[in-house]
Coordinates of C-alpha atoms in Angstrom, one line a residue:
M10 CA -16.2 -123.1 -63.6
T11 CA -18.2 -124.1 -60.5
E12 CA -20.3 -126.5 -62.5
W13 CA -17.1 -128.0 -64.0
K14 CA -15.7 -128.6 -60.5
V15 CA -18.9 -130.2 -59.4
F16 CA -18.8 -132.4 -62.5
Q17 CA -15.1 -133.2 -61.8
N18 CA -16.0 -134.1 -58.2
K19 CA -18.8 -136.3 -59.3
K20 CA -16.5 -138.1 -61.7
L21 CA -14.0 -138.5 -58.9
I22 CA -16.5 -139.9 -56.5
T23 CA -17.9 -142.2 -59.2
G24 CA -14.4 -143.4 -59.9
I25 CA -13.8 -144.1 -56.2
Q26 CA -17.1 -145.9 -55.8
T27 CA -16.4 -148.0 -58.9
G28 CA -12.9 -148.7 -57.7
V29 CA -14.0 -149.7 -54.3
V30 CA -16.8 -152.0 -55.6
L31 CA -14.6 -153.7 -58.2
L32 CA -11.2 -153.8 -56.6
T33 CA -12.0 -154.6 -52.9
P34 CA -12.7 -158.3 -53.5
C35 CA -9.4 -158.7 -55.4
I36 CA -7.4 -156.8 -52.8
S37 CA -9.1 -158.8 -50.1
Y38 CA -8.0 -162.0 -51.8
L39 CA -4.4 -160.7 -52.0
C40 CA -4.4 -159.8 -48.3
F41 CA -5.9 -163.1 -47.3
E42 CA -3.4 -165.3 -49.1
S43 CA -0.5 -163.0 -48.1
I44 CA -1.4 -163.7 -44.5
T45 CA -1.6 -167.4 -45.0
G46 CA 1.7 -167.3 -46.9
N47 CA 0.3 -169.0 -50.0
L48 CA -0.1 -166.0 -52.4
T49 CA 2.7 -167.0 -54.8
D50 CA 1.7 -170.7 -54.8
I51 CA -1.8 -170.1 -56.3
R52 CA -1.6 -169.8 -60.0
G53 CA -3.5 -170.2 -63.3
A54 CA -7.1 -171.5 -63.1
Y55 CA -7.0 -171.7 -59.3
L56 CA -6.0 -168.0 -59.1
A57 CA -8.8 -167.0 -61.5
L58 CA -11.4 -169.1 -59.6
N59 CA -10.4 -167.6 -56.2
L60 CA -10.8 -164.0 -57.6
I61 CA -14.2 -164.9 -59.0
L62 CA -15.2 -166.4 -55.6
F63 CA -14.2 -163.4 -53.7
A64 CA -16.0 -161.1 -56.1
L65 CA -19.2 -163.2 -55.9
L66 CA -19.0 -163.3 -52.1
Y67 CA -18.8 -159.5 -51.9
W68 CA -21.2 -158.6 -54.7
T69 CA -23.9 -161.1 -53.8
L70 CA -24.1 -160.0 -50.2
A71 CA -24.1 -156.3 -51.3
A72 CA -26.9 -156.9 -53.8
I73 CA -29.0 -158.8 -51.4
I74 CA -28.8 -156.3 -48.5
N75 CA -28.4 -153.3 -50.9
S76 CA -25.5 -151.9 -49.0
V77 CA -21.9 -151.9 -50.1
R78 CA -20.9 -150.4 -46.8
I79 CA -22.3 -153.2 -44.6
A80 CA -21.5 -156.1 -47.0
Y81 CA -17.9 -155.0 -47.6
T82 CA -17.3 -154.4 -43.9
I83 CA -18.7 -157.8 -43.0
W84 CA -16.4 -159.6 -45.5
N85 CA -13.4 -157.4 -44.9
V86 CA -13.5 -158.1 -41.2
S87 CA -14.5 -161.8 -41.4
L88 CA -11.9 -162.7 -44.0
L89 CA -9.1 -161.0 -42.2
I90 CA -10.0 -162.9 -39.0
L91 CA -10.3 -166.2 -40.9
A92 CA -6.9 -165.6 -42.6
M93 CA -5.2 -164.9 -39.3
A94 CA -6.9 -167.9 -37.7
E95 CA -5.8 -170.1 -40.6
Y96 CA -2.2 -168.9 -40.2
F97 CA -2.0 -169.6 -36.5
V98 CA -3.8 -172.9 -36.7
V99 CA -1.3 -174.2 -39.3
S100 CA 1.5 -172.9 -37.2
F101 CA 0.2 -174.7 -34.1
R102 CA -1.0 -178.0 -35.4
A103 CA 0.5 -178.3 -38.9
R104 CA -3.0 -178.7 -40.3
P105 CA -5.4 -176.1 -41.8
I106 CA -8.9 -175.2 -40.7
L107 CA -11.2 -177.5 -42.6
I108 CA -15.0 -177.3 -43.0
W109 CA -15.5 -179.7 -40.1
D110 CA -13.6 -177.4 -37.7
A111 CA -16.5 -174.9 -37.7
L112 CA -18.3 -177.6 -35.6
A113 CA -15.3 -177.8 -33.2
L114 CA -15.2 -174.1 -32.3
R115 CA -15.9 -174.7 -28.6
T116 CA -13.0 -177.0 -28.4
A117 CA -10.7 -174.6 -30.3
M118 CA -11.6 -171.7 -28.0
S119 CA -11.1 -173.8 -24.8
V120 CA -7.4 -174.6 -25.6
S121 CA -6.5 -171.4 -27.6
G122 CA -5.1 -169.7 -24.5
N123 CA -2.1 -172.1 -24.3
Y124 CA -0.5 -170.9 -27.5
T125 CA 1.6 -167.8 -28.2
Y126 CA 0.4 -165.5 -31.0
E127 CA 2.9 -163.3 -32.8
P128 CA 1.4 -161.2 -35.6
T129 CA 3.3 -161.1 -38.9
A130 CA 4.2 -158.1 -41.1
A131 CA 1.7 -159.3 -43.7
M132 CA -1.1 -159.2 -41.0
F133 CA -0.3 -155.5 -40.2
V134 CA -0.2 -154.6 -43.9
A135 CA -3.4 -156.4 -44.6
V136 CA -5.3 -154.8 -41.7
A137 CA -4.1 -151.3 -42.8
V138 CA -5.1 -151.9 -46.4
M139 CA -8.5 -153.3 -45.6
T140 CA -9.2 -150.6 -43.1
V141 CA -8.6 -147.9 -45.8
L142 CA -10.9 -149.8 -48.2
T143 CA -13.6 -150.1 -45.5
I144 CA -13.4 -146.4 -44.8
L145 CA -13.7 -145.6 -48.5
A146 CA -16.8 -147.8 -48.7
W147 CA -18.4 -145.8 -45.9
L148 CA -17.4 -142.4 -47.2
W149 CA -18.8 -142.9 -50.6
P150 CA -21.6 -145.5 -50.4
V151 CA -23.2 -147.2 -53.3
K152 CA -26.9 -148.0 -53.2
L153 CA -29.7 -148.7 -55.7
R154 CA -32.4 -146.2 -55.3
T155 CA -35.6 -148.0 -56.6
R156 CA -37.2 -151.2 -55.5
V157 CA -37.1 -152.6 -59.0
Y158 CA -33.4 -152.1 -59.3
R159 CA -32.8 -153.6 -55.9
L160 CA -34.8 -156.7 -56.5
T161 CA -33.3 -157.1 -60.0
A162 CA -29.8 -156.8 -58.6
A163 CA -30.5 -159.2 -55.7
G164 CA -32.1 -161.8 -58.0
A165 CA -29.3 -161.5 -60.6
A166 CA -26.7 -161.9 -57.9
V167 CA -28.3 -165.0 -56.4
V168 CA -28.7 -166.5 -59.9
C169 CA -25.1 -165.9 -60.7
F170 CA -23.9 -167.3 -57.4
T171 CA -25.9 -170.4 -57.5
G172 CA -25.1 -170.9 -61.2
F173 CA -21.4 -170.7 -60.4
M174 CA -21.8 -173.2 -57.6
G175 CA -23.4 -175.6 -59.9
L176 CA -20.8 -175.1 -62.6
F177 CA -18.1 -175.4 -60.0
Y178 CA -19.2 -178.8 -58.6
L179 CA -20.5 -180.4 -61.8
K180 CA -17.9 -179.2 -64.4
L181 CA -14.9 -177.4 -62.9
V182 CA -14.1 -179.8 -60.1
P183 CA -13.8 -182.9 -62.4
A184 CA -12.2 -180.9 -65.3
L185 CA -9.5 -179.3 -63.1
N186 CA -9.2 -182.3 -60.8
I187 CA -9.7 -180.2 -57.7
E188 CA -9.1 -182.4 -54.7
I189 CA -8.2 -181.9 -51.1
S190 CA -5.6 -184.4 -49.8
M191 CA -6.3 -185.5 -46.3
W192 CA -2.7 -186.7 -46.0
D193 CA -1.5 -183.1 -46.4
P194 CA -4.5 -180.7 -46.6
D195 CA -2.3 -177.7 -46.0
E196 CA -0.4 -178.5 -49.2
S197 CA -3.6 -178.8 -51.1
L198 CA -5.0 -175.5 -49.8
S199 CA -1.7 -173.8 -50.6
E200 CA -2.2 -174.8 -54.2
T201 CA -5.9 -174.2 -54.6
G202 CA -6.3 -171.2 -52.3
Y203 CA -8.1 -171.4 -49.0
V204 CA -11.6 -170.3 -50.1
L205 CA -11.6 -172.4 -53.2
G206 CA -10.2 -175.4 -51.3
T207 CA -12.8 -175.0 -48.6
L208 CA -15.6 -174.7 -51.1
R209 CA -14.3 -178.0 -52.6
S210 CA -14.3 -179.7 -49.2
I211 CA -18.0 -178.9 -48.5
E212 CA -18.9 -181.6 -50.9
Y213 CA -17.3 -184.1 -48.5
L214 CA -20.2 -183.5 -46.1
R215 CA -22.3 -185.5 -48.5
V216 CA -21.9 -189.2 -47.8
K217 CA -22.7 -191.5 -50.7
K218 CA -23.6 -195.2 -50.4
P219 CA -20.7 -197.4 -51.5
E220 CA -21.4 -198.9 -54.9
G221 CA -23.0 -202.3 -54.5
Y222 CA -24.3 -201.6 -51.0
S223 CA -27.5 -203.5 -50.1
K224 CA -29.2 -205.3 -47.2
T225 CA -28.7 -208.5 -49.1
V226 CA -24.9 -208.0 -49.3
L227 CA -24.8 -207.2 -45.6
A228 CA -26.7 -210.4 -44.7
E229 CA -24.2 -212.4 -46.8
I230 CA -21.3 -210.8 -44.9
E231 CA -22.9 -211.5 -41.6
Q232 CA -23.5 -215.1 -42.5
E233 CA -19.9 -215.5 -43.7
T234 CA -18.6 -214.0 -40.5
E235 CA -20.7 -216.2 -38.3
D236 CA -19.6 -219.3 -40.2
A237 CA -16.0 -218.4 -39.7
R238 CA -16.3 -217.6 -36.0
A239 CA -15.9 -221.2 -34.8
S240 CA -12.6 -221.8 -36.5
Q241 CA -11.2 -218.3 -36.1
N242 CA -8.0 -218.0 -34.1
L243 CA -8.1 -215.1 -31.7
R244 CA -4.5 -214.0 -31.5
W245 CA -4.7 -211.9 -28.3
A246 CA -6.7 -214.3 -26.2
A247 CA -5.0 -215.0 -22.9
D248 CA -4.2 -218.5 -21.7
T249 CA -6.3 -217.9 -18.6
D250 CA -10.0 -217.7 -18.0
V251 CA -9.8 -214.6 -15.8
V252 CA -12.2 -211.9 -16.7
P253 CA -11.0 -208.5 -15.3
T254 CA -13.3 -206.8 -12.9
N255 CA -11.8 -203.4 -13.8
I256 CA -11.0 -202.4 -17.4
I257 CA -9.3 -199.0 -17.4
C258 CA -8.5 -197.5 -20.8
I259 CA -6.5 -194.3 -21.0
M260 CA -6.0 -192.3 -24.1
N261 CA -3.0 -190.2 -23.1
E262 CA -2.8 -186.7 -24.7
S263 CA 0.1 -186.4 -27.2
F264 CA 1.8 -189.5 -25.6
S265 CA 4.5 -190.7 -28.0
D266 CA 8.1 -191.7 -28.4
L267 CA 9.6 -189.7 -31.2
Q268 CA 12.4 -192.2 -31.5
V269 CA 10.1 -194.0 -33.9
I270 CA 11.1 -191.3 -36.4
G271 CA 14.8 -191.1 -35.8
E272 CA 17.2 -191.7 -32.9
F273 CA 18.3 -188.8 -30.7
E274 CA 19.8 -188.5 -27.2
T275 CA 18.7 -186.7 -24.1
D276 CA 20.5 -186.0 -20.8
V277 CA 17.9 -188.1 -18.9
L278 CA 15.6 -190.9 -20.0
Y279 CA 12.0 -189.9 -20.5
L280 CA 10.2 -193.2 -21.1
S281 CA 12.3 -195.6 -19.0
Y282 CA 9.4 -197.2 -17.1
Y283 CA 7.3 -197.8 -20.2
H284 CA 10.2 -199.4 -21.9
S285 CA 11.0 -201.5 -18.8
L286 CA 7.7 -203.3 -18.8
E287 CA 8.0 -206.9 -19.8
E288 CA 5.6 -209.0 -17.7
N289 CA 1.8 -209.4 -18.2
C290 CA 1.6 -207.0 -21.0
I291 CA 1.2 -206.4 -24.7
K292 CA 2.8 -203.2 -26.1
G293 CA 4.1 -201.8 -29.3
N294 CA 3.4 -199.3 -32.1
L295 CA -0.1 -198.0 -32.6
Y296 CA -0.9 -196.3 -35.9
V297 CA -3.4 -193.4 -35.3
P298 CA -5.3 -191.4 -37.9
V299 CA -4.1 -187.9 -36.8
F300 CA -1.0 -185.8 -36.1
G301 CA -0.7 -182.9 -33.8
S302 CA -4.5 -182.5 -33.1
M303 CA -7.9 -184.0 -33.8
T304 CA -7.6 -186.2 -30.7
C305 CA -11.2 -187.4 -31.0
N306 CA -10.6 -189.3 -34.3
S307 CA -8.1 -191.6 -32.6
E308 CA -10.7 -192.0 -29.8
Y309 CA -13.4 -192.7 -32.4
E310 CA -11.3 -195.5 -34.0
F311 CA -10.6 -197.1 -30.6
L312 CA -14.1 -197.0 -29.3
T313 CA -15.9 -198.1 -32.5
G314 CA -13.5 -200.2 -34.5
N315 CA -14.3 -198.0 -37.5
S316 CA -11.5 -196.6 -39.6
M317 CA -11.0 -193.0 -40.6
A318 CA -9.5 -194.3 -43.8
F319 CA -13.1 -195.2 -44.9
A320 CA -14.8 -192.2 -43.4
P321 CA -15.4 -189.0 -45.4
E322 CA -12.1 -187.2 -46.0
G323 CA -11.2 -184.8 -43.3
S324 CA -14.3 -185.6 -41.2
V325 CA -14.7 -185.5 -37.5
P326 CA -17.3 -188.2 -36.6
F327 CA -17.7 -186.9 -33.0
Q328 CA -18.9 -183.6 -34.4
V329 CA -21.1 -184.8 -37.3
Y330 CA -21.9 -188.5 -37.3
M331 CA -23.2 -189.3 -33.8
N332 CA -26.9 -188.9 -34.5
N333 CA -28.0 -192.4 -33.4
P334 CA -26.8 -194.9 -30.8
V335 CA -23.3 -195.9 -31.7
Y336 CA -22.2 -199.5 -31.1
G337 CA -18.7 -200.3 -30.1
L338 CA -16.5 -201.2 -27.1
T339 CA -18.5 -199.3 -24.6
R340 CA -21.9 -201.0 -25.4
T341 CA -20.2 -204.4 -25.8
V342 CA -18.8 -204.4 -22.2
K343 CA -21.9 -202.7 -20.9
A344 CA -24.0 -205.6 -22.3
Q345 CA -21.8 -207.9 -20.2
G346 CA -22.5 -206.2 -16.9
Y347 CA -19.9 -203.4 -16.7
R348 CA -20.7 -200.0 -15.5
T349 CA -19.3 -197.6 -18.1
I350 CA -17.7 -194.2 -17.2
G351 CA -16.0 -191.7 -19.4
M352 CA -13.5 -189.3 -17.9
H353 CA -11.8 -186.1 -19.1
P354 CA -10.2 -183.3 -17.0
Y355 CA -11.5 -180.6 -19.3
P356 CA -14.9 -179.2 -20.4
A357 CA -17.3 -182.0 -21.5
A358 CA -18.2 -180.0 -24.6
N359 CA -14.7 -180.5 -26.1
W360 CA -15.1 -182.4 -29.4
N361 CA -18.8 -182.7 -28.6
R362 CA -17.9 -185.4 -26.1
D363 CA -20.9 -184.8 -23.9
E364 CA -23.2 -185.8 -26.8
A365 CA -20.8 -188.3 -28.4
Y366 CA -20.3 -190.3 -25.1
R367 CA -24.1 -190.5 -24.6
K368 CA -24.5 -192.0 -28.0
L369 CA -21.6 -194.4 -27.4
G370 CA -23.5 -195.7 -24.4
F371 CA -21.5 -194.4 -21.4
D372 CA -23.5 -194.5 -18.1
E373 CA -21.7 -191.5 -16.8
F374 CA -19.2 -188.8 -18.1
L375 CA -17.0 -187.1 -15.5
A376 CA -15.4 -184.0 -16.8
G377 CA -14.3 -180.5 -16.0
D378 CA -15.4 -179.7 -12.4
Y379 CA -14.9 -183.3 -11.3
F380 CA -11.2 -182.6 -11.4
E381 CA -11.3 -179.1 -9.9
D382 CA -9.1 -180.2 -6.9
S383 CA -6.6 -182.1 -9.0
P384 CA -3.0 -180.8 -9.3
L385 CA -1.9 -179.0 -12.5
I386 CA 1.1 -179.1 -14.7
R387 CA 1.2 -175.9 -16.7
K388 CA -2.5 -175.3 -17.2
Y389 CA -3.7 -178.8 -17.3
V390 CA -4.6 -181.6 -14.8
S391 CA -1.5 -183.7 -14.3
D392 CA -1.6 -187.4 -15.3
K393 CA -0.9 -188.4 -11.7
G394 CA -3.8 -186.2 -10.5
N395 CA -6.0 -187.7 -13.2
Y396 CA -5.0 -191.3 -12.2
D397 CA -5.9 -190.5 -8.6
K398 CA -9.5 -189.9 -9.7
I399 CA -9.5 -193.3 -11.4
I400 CA -8.2 -194.9 -8.3
E401 CA -11.0 -193.2 -6.3
L402 CA -13.6 -194.6 -8.6
T403 CA -12.4 -198.2 -8.2
E404 CA -12.0 -197.8 -4.4
Q405 CA -15.5 -196.4 -4.0
K406 CA -17.4 -198.9 -6.0
E407 CA -18.9 -202.1 -4.6
D408 CA -16.5 -205.1 -4.5
G409 CA -16.9 -207.3 -7.5
Q410 CA -18.8 -204.7 -9.6
P411 CA -17.4 -204.8 -13.1
L412 CA -16.2 -201.3 -14.1
F413 CA -15.1 -200.0 -17.5
I414 CA -13.4 -196.6 -17.5
F415 CA -12.3 -194.6 -20.6
N416 CA -10.1 -191.7 -19.6
V417 CA -8.7 -189.0 -21.9
T418 CA -5.8 -187.1 -20.3
M419 CA -4.8 -183.4 -20.8
Q420 CA -1.3 -183.0 -19.2
N421 CA 0.7 -183.1 -22.5
H422 CA -1.5 -180.9 -24.6
G423 CA 0.2 -178.4 -26.9
G424 CA 1.5 -175.7 -27.3
Y425 CA 4.8 -176.2 -25.6
E426 CA 5.7 -172.5 -25.1
D427 CA 4.7 -172.0 -21.4
D428 CA 7.0 -170.8 -18.7
Y429 CA 7.8 -174.3 -17.7
E430 CA 11.2 -175.5 -16.7
A431 CA 12.3 -178.5 -18.8
S432 CA 13.7 -181.5 -17.0
V433 CA 14.8 -183.2 -20.2
H434 CA 17.3 -181.7 -22.6
L435 CA 18.4 -182.7 -26.1
T436 CA 22.2 -183.4 -26.3
D437 CA 22.5 -183.3 -30.1
Y438 CA 20.2 -180.4 -31.0
A439 CA 20.3 -176.8 -29.8
D440 CA 17.4 -174.3 -29.6
M441 CA 14.5 -176.8 -29.5
P442 CA 12.6 -175.5 -26.4
M443 CA 9.2 -176.9 -27.5
T444 CA 10.6 -180.4 -28.0
E445 CA 12.4 -180.2 -24.6
Q446 CA 9.3 -179.1 -22.9
Y447 CA 7.3 -181.9 -24.6
L448 CA 9.8 -184.6 -23.6
S449 CA 9.8 -183.3 -20.0
L450 CA 6.0 -183.7 -20.0
I451 CA 6.4 -187.3 -21.3
K452 CA 8.8 -188.0 -18.5
E453 CA 6.0 -186.9 -16.1
S454 CA 3.6 -189.2 -17.9
D455 CA 6.0 -192.1 -17.6
E456 CA 6.3 -191.6 -13.9
A457 CA 2.5 -191.3 -13.5
L458 CA 2.1 -194.6 -15.4
Q459 CA 4.5 -196.2 -12.9
Y460 CA 2.5 -194.8 -10.1
L461 CA -0.8 -196.2 -11.6
L462 CA 0.5 -199.7 -12.4
E463 CA 2.3 -200.1 -9.0
Y464 CA -1.0 -199.2 -7.3
Y465 CA -3.1 -201.7 -9.2
S466 CA -0.4 -204.4 -8.9
Q467 CA -1.4 -204.5 -5.2
V468 CA -5.2 -204.6 -5.9
E469 CA -6.9 -208.0 -5.5
E470 CA -9.5 -207.4 -8.1
P471 CA -8.3 -208.5 -11.6
T472 CA -7.6 -205.3 -13.4
M473 CA -6.6 -204.5 -17.0
I474 CA -5.1 -201.2 -17.9
V475 CA -4.9 -200.0 -21.5
M476 CA -3.0 -196.9 -22.4
F477 CA -2.2 -195.4 -25.8
G478 CA -1.2 -192.0 -27.3
D479 CA -3.7 -190.1 -29.4
H480 CA -1.1 -188.5 -31.7
Q481 CA 2.4 -187.1 -31.9
P482 CA 3.0 -183.5 -30.8
S483 CA 3.3 -180.3 -32.9
V484 CA 6.8 -179.3 -31.9
E485 CA 9.5 -177.6 -34.0
E486 CA 9.3 -178.7 -37.6
E487 CA 13.1 -178.4 -37.7
F488 CA 13.3 -181.2 -35.1
Y489 CA 11.2 -183.5 -37.2
E490 CA 13.2 -182.7 -40.3
A491 CA 16.4 -183.3 -38.4
L492 CA 15.2 -186.8 -37.3
Y493 CA 14.1 -187.6 -40.9
G494 CA 17.3 -186.2 -42.4
G495 CA 15.4 -184.0 -44.9
P496 CA 12.4 -181.8 -45.6
L497 CA 9.0 -183.2 -44.7
D498 CA 7.5 -182.4 -48.1
E499 CA 10.0 -184.7 -49.7
L500 CA 9.2 -187.8 -47.7
S501 CA 7.5 -190.9 -49.2
P502 CA 4.0 -191.7 -47.8
E503 CA 5.4 -194.7 -45.9
N504 CA 8.2 -192.7 -44.4
Y505 CA 5.8 -189.9 -43.5
L506 CA 3.5 -192.3 -41.8
R507 CA 5.9 -192.6 -38.9
R508 CA 4.5 -189.3 -37.7
Y509 CA 1.3 -191.3 -36.9
I510 CA 2.8 -193.9 -34.5
T511 CA 2.3 -193.8 -30.8
P512 CA 3.0 -196.3 -28.1
F513 CA 0.3 -198.6 -26.7
L514 CA 0.1 -200.9 -23.6
V515 CA -2.3 -203.6 -22.5
W516 CA -1.3 -204.6 -18.9
T517 CA -2.9 -206.8 -16.3
N518 CA -2.3 -207.3 -12.6
Y519 CA -2.6 -211.0 -13.1
E520 CA -0.6 -213.4 -15.2
T521 CA -0.9 -213.1 -19.0
P522 CA 1.5 -213.8 -21.8
S523 CA 3.6 -210.8 -23.0
E524 CA 4.2 -209.7 -26.5
S525 CA 5.6 -206.9 -28.6
V526 CA 3.6 -205.7 -31.6
D527 CA 5.2 -203.7 -34.3
K528 CA 2.2 -202.7 -36.3
L529 CA -1.4 -202.2 -35.2
S530 CA -4.1 -199.7 -36.2
A531 CA -6.0 -197.9 -33.5
Q532 CA -9.3 -199.5 -34.8
Y533 CA -8.1 -202.9 -33.8
L534 CA -7.0 -202.1 -30.2
S535 CA -10.5 -202.6 -28.8
N536 CA -10.4 -206.2 -30.2
M537 CA -7.2 -206.8 -28.3
V538 CA -8.9 -205.6 -25.1
L539 CA -11.9 -207.8 -25.5
E540 CA -9.9 -210.9 -26.4
R541 CA -7.4 -210.4 -23.6
A542 CA -10.3 -209.9 -21.2
N543 CA -12.0 -213.1 -22.3
L544 CA -15.2 -211.1 -23.1
E545 CA -17.8 -212.0 -25.7
M546 CA -17.3 -210.2 -29.0
T547 CA -19.7 -209.0 -31.7
D548 CA -19.6 -210.3 -35.3
Y549 CA -18.0 -206.9 -36.2
N550 CA -15.1 -207.7 -33.8
Y551 CA -14.7 -211.1 -35.5
F552 CA -14.7 -209.4 -38.9
L553 CA -12.1 -206.9 -37.7
E554 CA -9.9 -209.7 -36.6
Q555 CA -10.0 -211.2 -40.1
M556 CA -9.2 -207.8 -41.5
R557 CA -6.3 -207.3 -39.1
E558 CA -4.8 -210.5 -40.2
M559 CA -4.8 -209.3 -43.8
A560 CA -4.0 -205.6 -43.1
P561 CA -2.6 -204.9 -39.6
V562 CA -2.4 -201.2 -40.4
V563 CA -5.1 -199.3 -42.3
H564 CA -4.6 -195.6 -42.7
M565 CA -5.8 -192.7 -44.9
M566 CA -2.4 -192.8 -46.7
G567 CA -2.3 -196.5 -47.4
Y568 CA -2.0 -199.8 -45.5
Y569 CA 0.4 -202.6 -44.6
N570 CA -0.6 -206.0 -45.8
S571 CA -0.1 -209.3 -44.1
D572 CA 3.5 -209.6 -45.4
G573 CA 4.4 -206.2 -43.9
V574 CA 4.5 -204.6 -47.3
W575 CA 3.3 -201.0 -47.7
E576 CA 0.5 -200.5 -50.2
S577 CA -1.0 -197.3 -51.4
W578 CA -4.7 -196.8 -52.2
T579 CA -3.9 -196.3 -55.8
N580 CA -5.5 -199.0 -57.9
W581 CA -6.6 -200.6 -54.7
K582 CA -9.4 -202.5 -56.5
S583 CA -6.8 -204.7 -58.2
K584 CA -5.1 -205.8 -55.0
K585 CA -5.7 -209.0 -53.0
E586 CA -7.1 -207.1 -50.0
Y587 CA -9.8 -205.4 -52.0
P588 CA -12.6 -207.9 -51.5
L589 CA -12.3 -207.7 -47.7
F590 CA -11.9 -203.9 -47.8
R591 CA -15.0 -203.7 -49.9
K592 CA -17.0 -205.6 -47.3
F593 CA -15.6 -203.5 -44.6
D594 CA -16.6 -200.4 -46.5
Y595 CA -20.2 -201.7 -46.6
L596 CA -20.1 -202.5 -42.9
Q597 CA -18.7 -199.1 -41.8
Y598 CA -21.3 -197.3 -43.9
N599 CA -24.1 -199.3 -42.2
H600 CA -22.4 -198.7 -38.8
M601 CA -22.0 -194.9 -39.3
F602 CA -24.7 -193.7 -41.7
D603 CA -27.5 -196.2 -42.3
Q604 CA -30.6 -195.4 -40.2
K605 CA -31.2 -199.2 -40.0
T606 CA -28.0 -200.4 -38.3
L607 CA -27.5 -204.2 -38.5
L608 CA -27.7 -204.6 -34.7
S609 CA -27.2 -208.3 -34.8
F610 CA -23.8 -207.7 -36.3
F611 CA -22.6 -204.7 -34.2
A612 CA -24.2 -205.5 -30.8
I613 CA -24.5 -208.2 -28.3
G614 CA -28.0 -209.4 -27.5
E615 CA -29.6 -207.2 -30.2
E616 CA -31.6 -208.4 -33.2

């Protein structure tokens, strides 16, 4: 009888061990996608592939380290944390965690304290279930006893894992058409599953040369551009020969006018000063590459003239592609005698700016502690306090010394759930506290802009001030849907694109013609600055001017042609703009990735 009980206990333990080893990866997957909210959306082949991936992750690590206890604990904890992070990130910025975001961890951690985290029921259930499975793994461990078995298991696991990866990228991706849409990556990941979708996006790290790319083709494009320079009309050139001593460019955090999506009323005006500006300025609608976050991609387009539409999908150039000197607006004005200063009232490491700004050619980067005595609104330096630091720099420099400043503000950063009394209230919509807090912050920005421009209107040195918003805010989705009059996931790409519009302004304290611009991509704004400032431009700037005339808006979702007609990228090779876009693709590849950048094209005074 005793032997029978021992046998029974052994069978029970073996059953538990087998169940833990086989079922934990599957249950982990169920918990993961329950937390993200995508469990019921993942079906068929995608479901099967996710289960295989989770199993391979668990079993491969367990075989390599010969410990189910440790391997399963690592994955149980790591995947729970990742699932919760994914849920909160999507909630805060309407965009999932992508492979590039691993490189932006410092930035994410620095702003994470300004959001409210409310755990869901799915999180509590998942934590409880995975805790039980982890305890079971520790109570009844599984280990291979001999060296031969351990090495065989580890080798087999590695072979299976690498074999599956090869099969996945070479066969399954094209066969199942697994793609991650950068227009709506959250929607893509909700269909593919997070781990499967992330695995797919890793391939985007590899940058391939455009078909037909060669040094000969680049030389031909350069010659064509130089031949066209003499007769090219520079639309934004001022009818004066004044060259501004000070060029102050401000990318204002989350600065936007949500009326571009749909009209709504408030009890007080929140952008009255900006809208009142009529003299000595160009202003209008700027199309930026991001919504709700990823500030640095708007920054990148402005400072380089490159387009995120032609960059690897979902990429963050500041994090990945700043390995060599990067030529753009900063180096162009620097070559013409300007001292160049970057400013940002937050840690310099955010979005890798400390390194990116060095590669962009800034002489100095003032961040973080430089603003320690500046006033705050909520947890961030106010726009007015920020502008006081700009004023200090222009007051302290030598008279006549050309100065270029690029400043990135922080006042309006999300989330919008702080204990902050709103001064602007919606009259047509109830229970929209995030939107009302956001609009109240924009009112503060508008007043700070007035303060800045009124100061420089009294300054003798010719001064140009450029301001634009980096993206629209992540406020209540219900508010956006109310403005659109329907669900966001039912919008056409052109209609959805209105979420990527922010205001821009190019103002001078001396007489220049005024104009309103309805459509302009962020990549073209630096051209406008150089033309209006009567500064020398590179061949790349001249090429961009040709491109702007043919396609004033170029975006990941599509583009507007010279007739103002929306075009998608579908069958783009058959469209009239394709020859120019193809040349631009070659140029941007050379600008971003080729170790031998065509300096004579992208820089002034370089060969």
